[in-house]
């Protein structure tokens, strides 16, 4: 599964931001301490992009997805270290194919969106796919690439991390945390309702709700 046929399945920037903001808040509630930071898959930084938003998905196992939202639009850079597009899957015995080595993932992207990835911390040169959507468009764009149809570039994994709330709950409970999360409480967070100490305690009764609430207010 790769971007050539699957960019149409990416949510709109507005929907992506809504989903991932909710998941980042839930992650913080479930793993609130600095020592727990690496356990969180979803992160939000409200100050990284001027007048915009920066959301990341990071499995702490080598895969990452950076989503940068600005008044000009949204750009997503993905890296899946196990997919066929990853340069780390090649060596002297099996050299990196030219179509990967010579590919510019950002060709055609508006300069104002490309510039959002210029910070060295975002490792612009490490990517297996990139898509963008300007504010004037309703479609995702990407640099055309002659990739074999059966090769993966990480888009499938990315889409699994941006699933609907019910699928997210199932993944969270069965594959990530051993926790039973109340759907009504998750829905309140997803709908953008103010998070209260009661909501925090409903999800994670073992934490100090006052401290977590302060963390949420400072980070979001």
PDB file of C-alpha atoms in Angstrom:
ATOM      1  CA  UNK A   1       0.000   0.000   0.000  1.00  0.00           C
ATOM      2  CA  UNK A   2       1.520   3.326  -0.997  1.00  0.00           C
ATOM      3  CA  UNK A   3       0.659   6.939  -1.608  1.00  0.00           C
ATOM      4  CA  UNK A   4       0.001   6.547  -5.340  1.00  0.00           C
ATOM      5  CA  UNK A   5      -3.428   5.050  -4.743  1.00  0.00           C
ATOM      6  CA  UNK A   6      -4.164   5.913  -1.151  1.00  0.00           C
ATOM      7  CA  UNK A   7      -3.816   9.663  -0.645  1.00  0.00           C
ATOM      8  CA  UNK A   8      -7.590   9.853  -1.174  1.00  0.00           C
ATOM      9  CA  UNK A   9      -8.082   8.049   2.141  1.00  0.00           C
ATOM     10  CA  UNK A  10      -6.343  10.740   4.197  1.00  0.00           C
ATOM     11  CA  UNK A  11      -8.787  12.852   6.192  1.00  0.00           C
ATOM     12  CA  UNK A  12      -9.119  16.558   5.570  1.00  0.00           C
ATOM     13  CA  UNK A  13      -6.679  18.722   7.520  1.00  0.00           C
ATOM     14  CA  UNK A  14      -9.525  19.851   9.795  1.00  0.00           C
ATOM     15  CA  UNK A  15     -10.514  16.271  10.617  1.00  0.00           C
ATOM     16  CA  UNK A  16      -6.915  15.185  11.116  1.00  0.00           C
ATOM     17  CA  UNK A  17      -6.303  17.971  13.585  1.00  0.00           C
ATOM     18  CA  UNK A  18      -9.507  17.165  15.503  1.00  0.00           C
ATOM     19  CA  UNK A  19      -8.682  13.468  15.764  1.00  0.00           C
ATOM     20  CA  UNK A  20      -5.022  13.846  16.689  1.00  0.00           C
ATOM     21  CA  UNK A  21      -5.579  16.640  19.205  1.00  0.00           C
ATOM     22  CA  UNK A  22      -8.044  14.408  21.036  1.00  0.00           C
ATOM     23  CA  UNK A  23      -5.667  11.445  20.954  1.00  0.00           C
ATOM     24  CA  UNK A  24      -2.775  13.603  22.196  1.00  0.00           C
ATOM     25  CA  UNK A  25      -4.891  14.776  25.143  1.00  0.00           C
ATOM     26  CA  UNK A  26      -5.865  11.212  26.003  1.00  0.00           C
ATOM     27  CA  UNK A  27      -2.218  10.129  25.763  1.00  0.00           C
ATOM     28  CA  UNK A  28      -1.204  12.875  28.178  1.00  0.00           C
ATOM     29  CA  UNK A  29      -3.925  11.881  30.643  1.00  0.00           C
ATOM     30  CA  UNK A  30      -2.842   8.238  30.527  1.00  0.00           C
ATOM     31  CA  UNK A  31       0.910   9.018  30.626  1.00  0.00           C
ATOM     32  CA  UNK A  32       1.172  12.395  32.352  1.00  0.00           C
ATOM     33  CA  UNK A  33       4.634  12.469  33.920  1.00  0.00           C
ATOM     34  CA  UNK A  34       7.862  13.509  32.179  1.00  0.00           C
ATOM     35  CA  UNK A  35       9.103   9.933  32.598  1.00  0.00           C
ATOM     36  CA  UNK A  36       6.048   8.763  30.653  1.00  0.00           C
ATOM     37  CA  UNK A  37       6.659  11.111  27.721  1.00  0.00           C
ATOM     38  CA  UNK A  38       8.204   8.391  25.584  1.00  0.00           C
ATOM     39  CA  UNK A  39       5.155   6.200  26.084  1.00  0.00           C
ATOM     40  CA  UNK A  40       2.925   8.681  24.312  1.00  0.00           C
ATOM     41  CA  UNK A  41       2.321   8.033  20.641  1.00  0.00           C
ATOM     42  CA  UNK A  42       0.540  11.316  19.934  1.00  0.00           C
ATOM     43  CA  UNK A  43       2.089  14.701  20.732  1.00  0.00           C
ATOM     44  CA  UNK A  44       1.066  18.314  20.235  1.00  0.00           C
ATOM     45  CA  UNK A  45       3.164  21.469  20.178  1.00  0.00           C
ATOM     46  CA  UNK A  46       1.192  24.704  20.091  1.00  0.00           C
ATOM     47  CA  UNK A  47       4.194  26.991  19.645  1.00  0.00           C
ATOM     48  CA  UNK A  48       6.214  25.263  16.904  1.00  0.00           C
ATOM     49  CA  UNK A  49       4.304  26.694  13.920  1.00  0.00           C
ATOM     50  CA  UNK A  50       3.503  30.433  14.039  1.00  0.00           C
ATOM     51  CA  UNK A  51      -0.286  30.800  13.945  1.00  0.00           C
ATOM     52  CA  UNK A  52      -0.535  27.058  13.407  1.00  0.00           C
ATOM     53  CA  UNK A  53      -0.253  23.609  14.945  1.00  0.00           C
ATOM     54  CA  UNK A  54       2.310  20.826  15.056  1.00  0.00           C
ATOM     55  CA  UNK A  55       1.187  17.257  15.730  1.00  0.00           C
ATOM     56  CA  UNK A  56       3.339  14.156  15.726  1.00  0.00           C
ATOM     57  CA  UNK A  57       2.755  10.428  15.783  1.00  0.00           C
ATOM     58  CA  UNK A  58       5.780   8.529  17.045  1.00  0.00           C
ATOM     59  CA  UNK A  59       5.813   4.848  17.986  1.00  0.00           C
ATOM     60  CA  UNK A  60       9.253   5.144  19.665  1.00  0.00           C
ATOM     61  CA  UNK A  61      10.353   2.254  17.468  1.00  0.00           C
ATOM     62  CA  UNK A  62      11.737   4.200  14.548  1.00  0.00           C
ATOM     63  CA  UNK A  63       8.551   5.358  12.811  1.00  0.00           C
ATOM     64  CA  UNK A  64       7.284   8.932  12.870  1.00  0.00           C
ATOM     65  CA  UNK A  65       4.703  11.111  11.177  1.00  0.00           C
ATOM     66  CA  UNK A  66       4.929  14.900  11.388  1.00  0.00           C
ATOM     67  CA  UNK A  67       1.865  17.016  10.628  1.00  0.00           C
ATOM     68  CA  UNK A  68       2.337  20.771  10.366  1.00  0.00           C
ATOM     69  CA  UNK A  69      -0.666  23.054   9.989  1.00  0.00           C
ATOM     70  CA  UNK A  70      -0.296  26.693   9.015  1.00  0.00           C
ATOM     71  CA  UNK A  71      -2.456  29.421   7.454  1.00  0.00           C
ATOM     72  CA  UNK A  72      -1.031  28.230   4.108  1.00  0.00           C
ATOM     73  CA  UNK A  73      -2.182  24.640   4.509  1.00  0.00           C
ATOM     74  CA  UNK A  74      -0.926  21.336   5.880  1.00  0.00           C
ATOM     75  CA  UNK A  75       2.100  19.164   5.111  1.00  0.00           C
ATOM     76  CA  UNK A  76       2.677  15.618   6.378  1.00  0.00           C
ATOM     77  CA  UNK A  77       6.066  13.901   6.381  1.00  0.00           C
ATOM     78  CA  UNK A  78       6.043  10.194   7.149  1.00  0.00           C
ATOM     79  CA  UNK A  79       8.812   7.708   7.830  1.00  0.00           C
ATOM     80  CA  UNK A  80       8.255   3.968   8.274  1.00  0.00           C
ATOM     81  CA  UNK A  81      11.585   2.265   8.893  1.00  0.00           C
ATOM     82  CA  UNK A  82      10.319  -1.213   7.933  1.00  0.00           C
ATOM     83  CA  UNK A  83       8.534  -0.362   4.680  1.00  0.00           C
ATOM     84  CA  UNK A  84      10.068  -1.088   1.277  1.00  0.00           C
ATOM     85  CA  UNK A  85      10.736   2.616   0.704  1.00  0.00           C
ATOM     86  CA  UNK A  86      13.007   2.904   3.730  1.00  0.00           C
ATOM     87  CA  UNK A  87      16.657   3.398   2.711  1.00  0.00           C
ATOM     88  CA  UNK A  88      17.689   1.448   5.805  1.00  0.00           C
ATOM     89  CA  UNK A  89      16.454  -1.760   4.174  1.00  0.00           C
ATOM     90  CA  UNK A  90      19.248  -1.618   1.608  1.00  0.00           C
ATOM     91  CA  UNK A  91      22.974  -2.317   1.857  1.00  0.00           C
ATOM     92  CA  UNK A  92      26.019  -3.107  -0.274  1.00  0.00           C
ATOM     93  CA  UNK A  93      24.518  -6.406  -1.389  1.00  0.00           C
ATOM     94  CA  UNK A  94      21.221  -4.767  -2.319  1.00  0.00           C
ATOM     95  CA  UNK A  95      21.901  -1.114  -3.215  1.00  0.00           C
ATOM     96  CA  UNK A  96      19.309   1.593  -2.845  1.00  0.00           C
ATOM     97  CA  UNK A  97      17.283   1.827  -6.086  1.00  0.00           C
ATOM     98  CA  UNK A  98      17.836   5.008  -8.080  1.00  0.00           C
ATOM     99  CA  UNK A  99      14.144   5.887  -7.999  1.00  0.00           C
ATOM    100  CA  UNK A 100      14.414   6.189  -4.211  1.00  0.00           C
ATOM    101  CA  UNK A 101      17.877   7.737  -4.060  1.00  0.00           C
ATOM    102  CA  UNK A 102      16.966  10.439  -6.571  1.00  0.00           C
ATOM    103  CA  UNK A 103      13.439  11.126  -5.387  1.00  0.00           C
ATOM    104  CA  UNK A 104      12.596  14.571  -4.038  1.00  0.00           C
ATOM    105  CA  UNK A 105       9.592  14.029  -1.778  1.00  0.00           C
ATOM    106  CA  UNK A 106       8.892  17.769  -1.663  1.00  0.00           C
ATOM    107  CA  UNK A 107       9.031  18.671  -5.350  1.00  0.00           C
ATOM    108  CA  UNK A 108       5.934  20.657  -6.208  1.00  0.00           C
ATOM    109  CA  UNK A 109       5.024  21.498  -2.630  1.00  0.00           C
ATOM    110  CA  UNK A 110       4.450  25.220  -1.967  1.00  0.00           C
ATOM    111  CA  UNK A 111       7.606  26.785  -0.552  1.00  0.00           C
ATOM    112  CA  UNK A 112       5.765  28.079   2.507  1.00  0.00           C
ATOM    113  CA  UNK A 113       4.787  24.500   3.392  1.00  0.00           C
ATOM    114  CA  UNK A 114       8.234  23.060   2.636  1.00  0.00           C
ATOM    115  CA  UNK A 115       9.790  25.636   4.940  1.00  0.00           C
ATOM    116  CA  UNK A 116       7.805  24.242   7.864  1.00  0.00           C
ATOM    117  CA  UNK A 117      10.075  21.173   7.715  1.00  0.00           C
ATOM    118  CA  UNK A 118      13.360  23.083   7.610  1.00  0.00           C
ATOM    119  CA  UNK A 119      14.124  22.674  11.312  1.00  0.00           C
ATOM    120  CA  UNK A 120      16.902  20.019  11.653  1.00  0.00           C
ATOM    121  CA  UNK A 121      14.907  18.303  14.397  1.00  0.00           C
ATOM    122  CA  UNK A 122      12.328  17.274  11.789  1.00  0.00           C
ATOM    123  CA  UNK A 123      14.897  15.329   9.743  1.00  0.00           C
ATOM    124  CA  UNK A 124      13.619  16.518   6.388  1.00  0.00           C
ATOM    125  CA  UNK A 125      15.880  14.105   4.508  1.00  0.00           C
ATOM    126  CA  UNK A 126      14.423  11.085   6.285  1.00  0.00           C
ATOM    127  CA  UNK A 127      11.086  10.282   4.678  1.00  0.00           C
ATOM    128  CA  UNK A 128       9.200   7.477   2.999  1.00  0.00           C
ATOM    129  CA  UNK A 129       6.276   9.658   1.933  1.00  0.00           C
ATOM    130  CA  UNK A 130       5.120  13.259   2.002  1.00  0.00           C
ATOM    131  CA  UNK A 131       1.761  14.810   1.168  1.00  0.00           C
ATOM    132  CA  UNK A 132       0.441  18.344   1.377  1.00  0.00           C
ATOM    133  CA  UNK A 133      -2.727  20.331   0.915  1.00  0.00           C
ATOM    134  CA  UNK A 134      -2.847  24.086   0.497  1.00  0.00           C
ATOM    135  CA  UNK A 135      -5.747  26.133   1.776  1.00  0.00           C
ATOM    136  CA  UNK A 136      -6.891  26.701  -1.810  1.00  0.00           C
ATOM    137  CA  UNK A 137      -7.318  22.956  -2.425  1.00  0.00           C
ATOM    138  CA  UNK A 138      -9.433  20.090  -1.113  1.00  0.00           C
ATOM    139  CA  UNK A 139      -7.109  17.396  -2.464  1.00  0.00           C
ATOM    140  CA  UNK A 140      -3.845  15.985  -1.130  1.00  0.00           C
ATOM    141  CA  UNK A 141      -0.842  16.328  -3.408  1.00  0.00           C
ATOM    142  CA  UNK A 142       2.466  14.456  -3.551  1.00  0.00           C
ATOM    143  CA  UNK A 143       5.470  14.139  -5.809  1.00  0.00           C
ATOM    144  CA  UNK A 144       4.811  11.420  -8.401  1.00  0.00           C
ATOM    145  CA  UNK A 145       6.926   8.313  -7.843  1.00  0.00           C
ATOM    146  CA  UNK A 146       7.315   5.125  -9.872  1.00  0.00           C
ATOM    147  CA  UNK A 147       7.049   2.752  -6.938  1.00  0.00           C
ATOM    148  CA  UNK A 148       6.029  -0.906  -7.386  1.00  0.00           C
ATOM    149  CA  UNK A 149       2.326  -1.348  -6.650  1.00  0.00           C
ATOM    150  CA  UNK A 150       2.972  -3.920  -3.921  1.00  0.00           C
ATOM    151  CA  UNK A 151       5.512  -1.763  -2.092  1.00  0.00           C
ATOM    152  CA  UNK A 152       4.604   0.091   1.079  1.00  0.00           C
ATOM    153  CA  UNK A 153       5.751   3.601   1.950  1.00  0.00           C
ATOM    154  CA  UNK A 154       4.204   3.916   5.416  1.00  0.00           C
ATOM    155  CA  UNK A 155       0.883   5.449   4.409  1.00  0.00           C
ATOM    156  CA  UNK A 156      -1.039   2.385   5.603  1.00  0.00           C
ATOM    157  CA  UNK A 157       0.441   2.643   9.089  1.00  0.00           C
ATOM    158  CA  UNK A 158      -0.221   6.371   9.140  1.00  0.00           C
ATOM    159  CA  UNK A 159      -3.873   5.830   8.232  1.00  0.00           C
ATOM    160  CA  UNK A 160      -4.225   3.295  11.046  1.00  0.00           C
ATOM    161  CA  UNK A 161      -3.083   5.968  13.530  1.00  0.00           C
ATOM    162  CA  UNK A 162      -5.690   8.459  12.288  1.00  0.00           C
ATOM    163  CA  UNK A 163      -8.665   6.127  12.565  1.00  0.00           C
ATOM    164  CA  UNK A 164     -12.105   6.951  13.951  1.00  0.00           C
ATOM    165  CA  UNK A 165     -12.669   7.152  17.681  1.00  0.00           C
ATOM    166  CA  UNK A 166     -14.053   3.616  18.064  1.00  0.00           C
ATOM    167  CA  UNK A 167     -11.063   2.095  16.247  1.00  0.00           C
ATOM    168  CA  UNK A 168      -8.692   4.247  18.278  1.00  0.00           C
ATOM    169  CA  UNK A 169     -10.314   3.029  21.506  1.00  0.00           C
ATOM    170  CA  UNK A 170      -9.926  -0.598  20.399  1.00  0.00           C
ATOM    171  CA  UNK A 171      -6.255  -0.105  19.507  1.00  0.00           C
ATOM    172  CA  UNK A 172      -5.576   1.791  22.723  1.00  0.00           C
ATOM    173  CA  UNK A 173      -7.142  -0.876  24.936  1.00  0.00           C
ATOM    174  CA  UNK A 174      -5.992  -4.023  23.157  1.00  0.00           C
ATOM    175  CA  UNK A 175      -2.632  -3.145  21.640  1.00  0.00           C
ATOM    176  CA  UNK A 176      -1.183  -0.317  23.681  1.00  0.00           C
ATOM    177  CA  UNK A 177      -2.507   0.181  27.207  1.00  0.00           C
ATOM    178  CA  UNK A 178      -4.171  -2.423  29.360  1.00  0.00           C
ATOM    179  CA  UNK A 179      -7.039  -0.096  30.132  1.00  0.00           C
ATOM    180  CA  UNK A 180     -10.783   0.034  29.683  1.00  0.00           C
ATOM    181  CA  UNK A 181     -11.649   3.498  28.451  1.00  0.00           C
ATOM    182  CA  UNK A 182     -15.169   4.858  28.711  1.00  0.00           C
ATOM    183  CA  UNK A 183     -16.463   5.728  25.252  1.00  0.00           C
ATOM    184  CA  UNK A 184     -18.693   8.565  26.474  1.00  0.00           C
ATOM    185  CA  UNK A 185     -15.693  10.183  28.161  1.00  0.00           C
ATOM    186  CA  UNK A 186     -13.558   9.798  25.042  1.00  0.00           C
ATOM    187  CA  UNK A 187     -16.350  11.313  22.971  1.00  0.00           C
ATOM    188  CA  UNK A 188     -16.436  14.379  25.198  1.00  0.00           C
ATOM    189  CA  UNK A 189     -12.709  14.928  24.649  1.00  0.00           C
ATOM    190  CA  UNK A 190     -13.070  14.285  20.923  1.00  0.00           C
ATOM    191  CA  UNK A 191     -15.913  16.803  20.699  1.00  0.00           C
ATOM    192  CA  UNK A 192     -13.737  19.455  22.320  1.00  0.00           C
ATOM    193  CA  UNK A 193     -15.638  19.720  25.593  1.00  0.00           C
ATOM    194  CA  UNK A 194     -13.637  21.283  28.440  1.00  0.00           C
ATOM    195  CA  UNK A 195     -11.648  18.580  30.219  1.00  0.00           C
ATOM    196  CA  UNK A 196     -12.439  18.449  33.927  1.00  0.00           C
ATOM    197  CA  UNK A 197     -10.919  16.639  36.860  1.00  0.00           C
ATOM    198  CA  UNK A 198     -13.860  14.226  36.673  1.00  0.00           C
ATOM    199  CA  UNK A 199     -13.038  13.371  33.053  1.00  0.00           C
ATOM    200  CA  UNK A 200      -9.372  12.825  33.953  1.00  0.00           C
ATOM    201  CA  UNK A 201     -10.228  10.583  36.886  1.00  0.00           C
ATOM    202  CA  UNK A 202     -12.676   8.626  34.747  1.00  0.00           C
ATOM    203  CA  UNK A 203      -9.851   7.684  32.370  1.00  0.00           C
ATOM    204  CA  UNK A 204      -6.978   7.412  34.823  1.00  0.00           C
ATOM    205  CA  UNK A 205      -7.991   7.262  38.492  1.00  0.00           C
ATOM    206  CA  UNK A 206      -4.373   6.731  39.573  1.00  0.00           C
ATOM    207  CA  UNK A 207      -3.195  10.252  38.735  1.00  0.00           C
ATOM    208  CA  UNK A 208      -3.533  13.567  40.531  1.00  0.00           C
ATOM    209  CA  UNK A 209      -6.265  15.131  38.391  1.00  0.00           C
ATOM    210  CA  UNK A 210      -5.332  18.681  39.400  1.00  0.00           C
ATOM    211  CA  UNK A 211      -1.753  18.245  38.188  1.00  0.00           C
ATOM    212  CA  UNK A 212      -2.850  16.616  34.931  1.00  0.00           C
ATOM    213  CA  UNK A 213      -5.400  19.349  34.316  1.00  0.00           C
ATOM    214  CA  UNK A 214      -2.666  21.952  34.711  1.00  0.00           C
ATOM    215  CA  UNK A 215      -0.486  20.022  32.244  1.00  0.00           C
ATOM    216  CA  UNK A 216      -3.311  19.974  29.727  1.00  0.00           C
ATOM    217  CA  UNK A 217      -3.915  23.697  30.103  1.00  0.00           C
ATOM    218  CA  UNK A 218      -0.222  24.463  29.616  1.00  0.00           C
ATOM    219  CA  UNK A 219       0.246  22.137  26.637  1.00  0.00           C
ATOM    220  CA  UNK A 220      -2.972  22.727  24.733  1.00  0.00           C
TER     221      UNK A 220
END
